[in-house]
Coordinates of C-alpha atoms in Angstrom, one line a residue:
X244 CA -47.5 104.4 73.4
X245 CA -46.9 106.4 76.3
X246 CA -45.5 110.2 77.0
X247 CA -44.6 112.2 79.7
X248 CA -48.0 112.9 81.3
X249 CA -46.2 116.5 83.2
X250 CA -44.1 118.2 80.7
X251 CA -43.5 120.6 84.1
X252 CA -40.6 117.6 84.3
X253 CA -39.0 119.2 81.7
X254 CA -38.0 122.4 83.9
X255 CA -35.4 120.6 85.2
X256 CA -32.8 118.1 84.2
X257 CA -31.3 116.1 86.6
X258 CA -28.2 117.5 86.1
X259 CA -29.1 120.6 87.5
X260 CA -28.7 124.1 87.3
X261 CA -26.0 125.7 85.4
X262 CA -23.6 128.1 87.9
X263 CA -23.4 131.0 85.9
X264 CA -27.6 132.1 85.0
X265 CA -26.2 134.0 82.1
X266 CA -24.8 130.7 80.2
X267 CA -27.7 128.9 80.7
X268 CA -27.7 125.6 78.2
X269 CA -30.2 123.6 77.0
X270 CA -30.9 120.7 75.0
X271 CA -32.9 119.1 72.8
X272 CA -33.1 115.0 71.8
X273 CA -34.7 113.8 68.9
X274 CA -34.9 110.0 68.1
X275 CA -36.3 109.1 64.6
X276 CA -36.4 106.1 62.5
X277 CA -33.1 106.6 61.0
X278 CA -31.0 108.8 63.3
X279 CA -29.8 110.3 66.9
X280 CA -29.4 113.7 67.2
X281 CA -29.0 116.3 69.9
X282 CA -28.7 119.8 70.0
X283 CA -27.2 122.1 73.3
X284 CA -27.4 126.0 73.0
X285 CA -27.7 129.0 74.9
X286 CA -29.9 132.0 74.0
X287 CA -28.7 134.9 72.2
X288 CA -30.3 137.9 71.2
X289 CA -33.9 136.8 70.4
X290 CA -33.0 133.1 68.7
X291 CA -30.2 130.9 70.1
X292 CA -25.9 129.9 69.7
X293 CA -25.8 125.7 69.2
X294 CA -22.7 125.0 72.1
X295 CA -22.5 121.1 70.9
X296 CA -24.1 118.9 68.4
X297 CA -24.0 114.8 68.0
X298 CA -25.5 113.1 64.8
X299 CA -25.3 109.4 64.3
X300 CA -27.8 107.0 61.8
X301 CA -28.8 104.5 64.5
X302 CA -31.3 102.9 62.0
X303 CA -33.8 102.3 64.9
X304 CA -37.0 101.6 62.7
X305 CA -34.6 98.7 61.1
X306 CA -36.5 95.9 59.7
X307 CA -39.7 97.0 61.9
X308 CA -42.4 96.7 58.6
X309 CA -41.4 92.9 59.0
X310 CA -41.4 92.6 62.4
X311 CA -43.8 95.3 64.3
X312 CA -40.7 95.1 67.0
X313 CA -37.3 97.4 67.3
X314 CA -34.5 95.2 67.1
X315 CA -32.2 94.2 69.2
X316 CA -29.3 95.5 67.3
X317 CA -31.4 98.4 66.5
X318 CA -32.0 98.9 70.6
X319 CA -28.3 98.4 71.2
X320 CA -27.1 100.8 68.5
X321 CA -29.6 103.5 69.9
X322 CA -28.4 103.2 73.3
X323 CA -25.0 103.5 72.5
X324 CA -25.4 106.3 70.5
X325 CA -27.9 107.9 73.5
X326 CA -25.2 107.2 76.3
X327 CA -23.2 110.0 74.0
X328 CA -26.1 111.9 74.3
X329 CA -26.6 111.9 78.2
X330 CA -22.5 112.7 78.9
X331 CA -22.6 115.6 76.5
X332 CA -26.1 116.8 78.4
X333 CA -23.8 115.7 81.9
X334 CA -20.8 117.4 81.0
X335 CA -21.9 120.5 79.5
X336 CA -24.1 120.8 82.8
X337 CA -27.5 121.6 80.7
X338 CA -30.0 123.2 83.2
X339 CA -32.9 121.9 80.6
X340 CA -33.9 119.5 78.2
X341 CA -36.3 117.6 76.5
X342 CA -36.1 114.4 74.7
X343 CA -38.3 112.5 72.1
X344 CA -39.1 109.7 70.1
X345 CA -41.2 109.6 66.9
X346 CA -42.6 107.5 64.4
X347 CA -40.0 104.1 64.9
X348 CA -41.3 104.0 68.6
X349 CA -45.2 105.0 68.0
X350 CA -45.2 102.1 66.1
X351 CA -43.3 99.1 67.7
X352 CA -44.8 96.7 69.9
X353 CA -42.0 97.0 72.6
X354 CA -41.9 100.8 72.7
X355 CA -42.6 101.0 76.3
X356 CA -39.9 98.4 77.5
X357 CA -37.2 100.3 74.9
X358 CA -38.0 103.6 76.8
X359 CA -37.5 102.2 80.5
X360 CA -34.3 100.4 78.9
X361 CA -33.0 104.4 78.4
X362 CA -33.8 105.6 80.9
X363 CA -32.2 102.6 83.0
X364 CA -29.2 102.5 81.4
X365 CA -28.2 106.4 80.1
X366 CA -30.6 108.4 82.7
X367 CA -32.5 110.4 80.0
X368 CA -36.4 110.7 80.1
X369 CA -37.9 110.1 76.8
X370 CA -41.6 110.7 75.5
X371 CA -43.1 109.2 72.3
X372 CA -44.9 112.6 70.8
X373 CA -48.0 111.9 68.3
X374 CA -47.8 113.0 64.8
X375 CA -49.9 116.3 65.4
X376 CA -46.9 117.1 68.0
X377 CA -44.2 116.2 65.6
X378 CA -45.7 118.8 63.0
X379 CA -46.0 121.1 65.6
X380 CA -42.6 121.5 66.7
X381 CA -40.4 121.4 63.2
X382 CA -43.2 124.1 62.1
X383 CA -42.0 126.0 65.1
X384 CA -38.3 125.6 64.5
X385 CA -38.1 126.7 61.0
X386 CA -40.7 129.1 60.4
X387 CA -38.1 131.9 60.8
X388 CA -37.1 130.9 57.5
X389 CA -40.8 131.6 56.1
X390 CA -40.0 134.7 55.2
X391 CA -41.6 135.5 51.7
X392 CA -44.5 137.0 53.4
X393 CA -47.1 135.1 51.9
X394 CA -50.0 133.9 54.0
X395 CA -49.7 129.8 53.4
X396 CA -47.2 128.1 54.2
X397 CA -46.7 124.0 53.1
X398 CA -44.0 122.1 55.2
X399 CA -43.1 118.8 54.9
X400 CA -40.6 116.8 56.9
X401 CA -39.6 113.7 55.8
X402 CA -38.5 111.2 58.0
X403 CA -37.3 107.7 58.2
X404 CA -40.5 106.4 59.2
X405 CA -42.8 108.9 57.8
X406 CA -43.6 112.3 56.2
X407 CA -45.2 115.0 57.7
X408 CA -47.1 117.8 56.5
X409 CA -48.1 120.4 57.7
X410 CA -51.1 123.5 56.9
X411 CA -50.3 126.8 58.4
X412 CA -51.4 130.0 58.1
X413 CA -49.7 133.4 59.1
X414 CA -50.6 135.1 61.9
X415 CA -51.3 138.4 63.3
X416 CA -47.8 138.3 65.2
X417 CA -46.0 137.4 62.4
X418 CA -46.0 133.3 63.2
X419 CA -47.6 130.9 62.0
X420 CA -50.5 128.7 62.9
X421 CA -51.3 125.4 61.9
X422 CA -54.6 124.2 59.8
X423 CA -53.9 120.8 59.3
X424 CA -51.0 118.0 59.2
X425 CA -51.4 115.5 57.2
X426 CA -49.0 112.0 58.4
X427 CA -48.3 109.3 55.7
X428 CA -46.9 105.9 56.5
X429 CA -43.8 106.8 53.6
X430 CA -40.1 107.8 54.9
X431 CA -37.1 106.9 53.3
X432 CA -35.9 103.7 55.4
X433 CA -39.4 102.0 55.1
X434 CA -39.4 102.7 51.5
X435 CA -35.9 101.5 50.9
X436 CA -36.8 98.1 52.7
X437 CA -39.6 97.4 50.5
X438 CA -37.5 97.5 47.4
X439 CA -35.9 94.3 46.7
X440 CA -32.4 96.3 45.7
X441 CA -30.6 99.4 46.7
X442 CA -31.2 100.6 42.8
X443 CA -34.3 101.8 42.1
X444 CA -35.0 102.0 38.4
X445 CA -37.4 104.9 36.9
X446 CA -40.5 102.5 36.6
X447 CA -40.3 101.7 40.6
X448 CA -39.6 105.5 40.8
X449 CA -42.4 106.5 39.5
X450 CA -44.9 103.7 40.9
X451 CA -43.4 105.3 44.1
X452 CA -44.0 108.4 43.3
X453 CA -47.8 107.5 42.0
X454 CA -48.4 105.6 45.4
X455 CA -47.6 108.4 47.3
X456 CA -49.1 111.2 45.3
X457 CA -52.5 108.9 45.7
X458 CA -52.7 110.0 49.4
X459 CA -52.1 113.5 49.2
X460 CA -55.9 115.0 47.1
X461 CA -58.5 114.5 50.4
X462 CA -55.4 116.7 52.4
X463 CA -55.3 119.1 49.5
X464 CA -59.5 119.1 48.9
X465 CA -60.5 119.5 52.3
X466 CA -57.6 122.8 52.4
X467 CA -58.2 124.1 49.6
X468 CA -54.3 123.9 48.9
X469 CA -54.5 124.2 44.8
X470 CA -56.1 127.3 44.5
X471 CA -53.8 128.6 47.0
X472 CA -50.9 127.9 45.1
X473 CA -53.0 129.2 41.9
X474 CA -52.9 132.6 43.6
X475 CA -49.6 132.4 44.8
X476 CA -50.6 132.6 47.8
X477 CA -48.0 129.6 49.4
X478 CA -44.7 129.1 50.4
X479 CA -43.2 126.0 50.2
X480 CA -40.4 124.7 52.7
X481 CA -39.2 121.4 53.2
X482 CA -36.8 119.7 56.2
X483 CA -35.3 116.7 56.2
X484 CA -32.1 114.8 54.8
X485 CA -33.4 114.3 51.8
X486 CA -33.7 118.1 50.9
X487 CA -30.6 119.4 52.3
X488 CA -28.7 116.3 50.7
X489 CA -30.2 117.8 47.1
X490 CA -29.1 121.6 48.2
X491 CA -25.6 120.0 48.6
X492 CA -25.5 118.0 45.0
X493 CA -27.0 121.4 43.8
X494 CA -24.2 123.4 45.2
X495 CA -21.7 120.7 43.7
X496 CA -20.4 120.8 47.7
X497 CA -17.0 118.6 48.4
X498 CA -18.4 118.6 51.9
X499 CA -21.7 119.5 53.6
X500 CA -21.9 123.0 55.3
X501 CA -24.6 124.0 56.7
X502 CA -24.1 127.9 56.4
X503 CA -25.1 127.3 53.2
X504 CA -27.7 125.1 52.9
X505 CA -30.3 126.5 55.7
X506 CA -32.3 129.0 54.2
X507 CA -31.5 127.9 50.7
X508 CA -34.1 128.5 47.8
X509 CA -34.6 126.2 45.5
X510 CA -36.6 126.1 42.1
X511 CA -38.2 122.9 41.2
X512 CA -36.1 123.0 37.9
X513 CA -32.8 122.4 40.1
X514 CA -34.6 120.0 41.9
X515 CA -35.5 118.1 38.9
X516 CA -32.1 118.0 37.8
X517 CA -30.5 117.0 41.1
X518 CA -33.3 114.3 41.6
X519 CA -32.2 112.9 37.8
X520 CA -28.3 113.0 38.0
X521 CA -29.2 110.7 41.4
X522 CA -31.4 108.4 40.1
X523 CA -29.0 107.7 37.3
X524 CA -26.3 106.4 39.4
X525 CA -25.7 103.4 41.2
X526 CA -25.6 102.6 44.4
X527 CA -21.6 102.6 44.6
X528 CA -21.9 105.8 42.4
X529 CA -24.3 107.6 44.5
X530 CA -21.7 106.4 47.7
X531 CA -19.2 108.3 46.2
X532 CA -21.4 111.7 45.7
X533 CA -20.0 113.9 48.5
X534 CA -22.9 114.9 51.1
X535 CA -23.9 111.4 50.6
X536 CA -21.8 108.6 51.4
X537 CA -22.7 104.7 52.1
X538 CA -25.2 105.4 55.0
X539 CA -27.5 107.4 53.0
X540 CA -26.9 106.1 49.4
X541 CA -29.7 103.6 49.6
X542 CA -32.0 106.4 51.0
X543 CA -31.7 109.1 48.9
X544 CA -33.5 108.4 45.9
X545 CA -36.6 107.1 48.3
X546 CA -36.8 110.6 50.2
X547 CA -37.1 112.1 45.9
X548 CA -39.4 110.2 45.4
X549 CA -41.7 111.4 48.1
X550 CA -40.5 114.9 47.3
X551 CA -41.0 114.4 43.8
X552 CA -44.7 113.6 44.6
X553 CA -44.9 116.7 46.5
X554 CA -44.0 119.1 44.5
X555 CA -46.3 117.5 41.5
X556 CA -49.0 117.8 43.6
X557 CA -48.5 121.3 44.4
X558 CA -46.2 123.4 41.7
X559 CA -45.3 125.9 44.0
X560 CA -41.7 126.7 41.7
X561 CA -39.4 127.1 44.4
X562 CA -39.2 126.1 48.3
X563 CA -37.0 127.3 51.0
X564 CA -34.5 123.9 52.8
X565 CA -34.5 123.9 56.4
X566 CA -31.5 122.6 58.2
X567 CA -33.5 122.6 61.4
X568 CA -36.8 121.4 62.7
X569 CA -37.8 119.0 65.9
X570 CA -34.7 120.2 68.1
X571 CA -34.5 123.8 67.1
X572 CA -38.4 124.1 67.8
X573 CA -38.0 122.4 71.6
X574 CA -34.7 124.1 72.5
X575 CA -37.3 128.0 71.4
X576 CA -40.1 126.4 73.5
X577 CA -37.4 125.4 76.6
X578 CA -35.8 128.9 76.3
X579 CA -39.3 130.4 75.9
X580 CA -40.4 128.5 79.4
X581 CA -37.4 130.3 81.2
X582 CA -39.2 133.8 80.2
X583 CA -36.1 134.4 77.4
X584 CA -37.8 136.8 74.5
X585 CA -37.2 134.1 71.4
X586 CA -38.4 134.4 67.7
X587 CA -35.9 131.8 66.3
X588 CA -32.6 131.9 64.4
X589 CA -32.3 133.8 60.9
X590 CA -31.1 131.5 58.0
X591 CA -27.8 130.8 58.2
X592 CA -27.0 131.5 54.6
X593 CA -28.9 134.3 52.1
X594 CA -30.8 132.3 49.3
X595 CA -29.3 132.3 46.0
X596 CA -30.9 134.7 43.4
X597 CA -33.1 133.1 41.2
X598 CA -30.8 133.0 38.2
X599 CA -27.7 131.9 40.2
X600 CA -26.3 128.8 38.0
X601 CA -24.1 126.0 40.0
X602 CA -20.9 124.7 38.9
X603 CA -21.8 121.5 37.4
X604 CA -22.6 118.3 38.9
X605 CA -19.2 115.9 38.8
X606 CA -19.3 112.3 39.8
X607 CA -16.4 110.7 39.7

C-alpha cells in the first residue's frame, strides 16, 4: 500500500488560503471500513470549534474477506459520498487538510487504483496510514479526556475492519506516550460477515468473544498490563461506534447527542447490562433501538463482543467513551503545524457520578 511520501503536501490544500488569517479552517478525512467522515474546524482557545461535519456508512470493506478486492459498489458508494467531502472542503475554503484511509484499503488488492480513482474524480489526496499510525493519531485526539491522572492508559478503537489498541504512558508534559499497539484482524463488519445471520445467539457470542480474547495475553504479558490494572494504575477509554452506541442505550437517548456522550464514564456493570438488553433482541428489534437504526443493527452486537473481550481481559471497572479519535487527532496536529498553541478539546459533557441510575431501557 502506498502513502504520501512528503506529508509537507499537507500544508496546503489546493484550495488555498483562507482570506481572513484569523478564521483559518481545516479539515480532517478519515475513510474506514464502514464509514466516511470529515471534520472542518477552526482553533479556539488552546483546542478547536468543529465549523461542519459529514458522516455516511459507505460500507467500503464490503464483502472484502471473500474477495481480497473493494467492490465496485463499495468504490462507487465511497466516491459519492467523498465528492461531498471535497465541496464541503471547496466551499468552506479550508486552507489545510489531511485525508486517510485505514484498514479496508491496507488490505485490498486494488488499493492503489481506488486512491488514483479519488483523486481523479473528487481532487482529494488520500494516504493509506499503517496501523502503528492509526493508533497514534485517535491516542492523540482523545487523550484530553484521560483525565483520571493515572499513569496507564488502555485505548481501544474498534473499527470496521479492525481493533486497535493501544499502550501509553503519561508523560512529563502531561500527554501521553505510547508503549505498544496491538492490531487484530476483528471489527464489526468483518465479524458480521462471517456470521451466517444478522442474529447472533449467546453461544456464537461467546465463541466470539473466546476467539478474540485468545489474541489479547502475548500484548498483555509482554506489558505487563494485569498487574497494572491490579494496582489501579490504568485508565480505560474506548472510541468507536460501538461504545458511544452503548452510552446512548445507557442514557435511554430518543436521539444521539453527542454533548453527552463524549467524556462519558461508564462502569462495566452498565455495560454488561446494555451489552445483554442488545443481544436479546432481534435484528428488527435492535432497528428500532434509537441510536441504532437499520445500518448499524447487524453491527452492534459484533463491536460487544470485541468489547466484551476487552474488558474480561482487563477488569479495569469503568472506562471513559470518546466521541472523537482519527480526525480530531489530525485536525490538533494540522493546527499544531500552523504554530497554533493546541492541547485538545475538554469533554463535551461531565461524566456521570458513579451512582447515577438511568431511566430504564424501553424497546418498543
Amino acid at each position: 500500500m502506498r502513502a504520501n511520501a512528503n506529508k509537507n503536501k499537507r500544508r496546503r490544500t489546493q484550495f488555498g488560503p483562507a482570506k481572513n488569517s484569523k478564521q483559518r479552517l481545516y479539515g480532517a478525512v478519515d475513510l474506514g471500513t464502514n464509514n466516511c467522515r470529515l471534520l472542518i474546524a477552526k482553533p479556539m482557545g488552546f483546542g478547536f470549534r468543529f465549523t461542519s461535519s459529514f458522516s455516511r456508512i459507505v460500507r467500503l470493506g464490503e464483502g472484502l474477506n471473500a474477495s481480497g478486492r473493494l467492490s465496485d459498489k463499495a468504490i462507487d458508494r465511497t466516491i459519492s459520498a467523498l465528492s461531498v467531502c471535497a465541496a464541503k472542503l471547496k466551499e468552506l475554503r479550508v486552507v489545510k487538510s489531511r485525508s486517510i484511509a485505514t484498514e479496508a484499503c491496507r488490505r485490498a488488492e486494488n488499493c492503489d487504483a481506488f486512491i488514483d480513482r479519488i483523486d481523479r474524480e473528487t481532487g482529494l489526496s488520500f494516504e493509506t496510514i499503517s496501523y502503528e499510525e492509526e493508533a497514534r493519531l485517535a491516542l492523540l485526539g482523545c487523550q484530553s479526556l484521560l483525565t483520571d491522572g493515572l499513569p496507564y492508559a488502555l485505548v481501544f478503537d474498534i473499527g470496521g475492519g479492525s481493533t486497535e489498541l493501544t499502550w501509553a504512558r503519561r508523560n512529563q508534559v502531561n500527554g501521553f506516550e505510547i508503549l505498544d499497539v496491538l492490531s487484530l484482524p476483528f471489527g464489526v463488519v468483518t465479524l458480521a460477515e462471517g456470521c451466517e445471520r444478522p442474529d447472533i445467539d449467546r453461544p456464537e457470542y461467546e465463541n466470539m468473544v473466546s476467539e478474540i480474547a485468545s489474541h489479547l495475553p502475548p500484548f498483555c504479558q509482554r506489558n505487563k498490563i494485569h498487574k497494572q490494572v491490579g494496582d489501579g494504575q490504568v485508565q480505560m477509554l474506548g472510541t468507536s461506534g460501538t461504545v458511544t452506541t452503548l452510552g446512548a442505550v445507557h442514557l435511554n437517548l430518543p436521539r444521539y447527542s453527542r454533548s453527552l456522550i463524549d467524556g462519558l464514564e461508564l462502569d462495566f456493570g452498565s455495560l454488561d447490562r446494555a451489552t445483554q438488553m442488545l443481544s436479546r433482541l432481534d435484528y428488527k428489534r435492535r432497528a428500532e433501538v434509537p441510536c441504532i437504526g437499520k445500518e448499524r443493527a447487524e453491527l452492534v452486537v459484533p463491536g460487544c463482543a470485541i468489547l466484551e473481550a476487552i474488558r474480561r481481559s482487563w477488569p479495569v471497572g469503568k472506562l471513559s467513551v470518546a466521541d472523537r479519535g482519527l480526525r480530531e487527532g489530525m485536525l490538533m496536529e494540522l493546527m499544531a503545524d500552523d504554530g497554533v498553541p493546541i492541547v485538545g478539546n475538554p469533554a463535551e459533557r461531565t461524566h456521570l457520578e458513579a451512582d447515577a441510575k438511568p431511566p430504564p431501557n424501553k424497546v418498543h
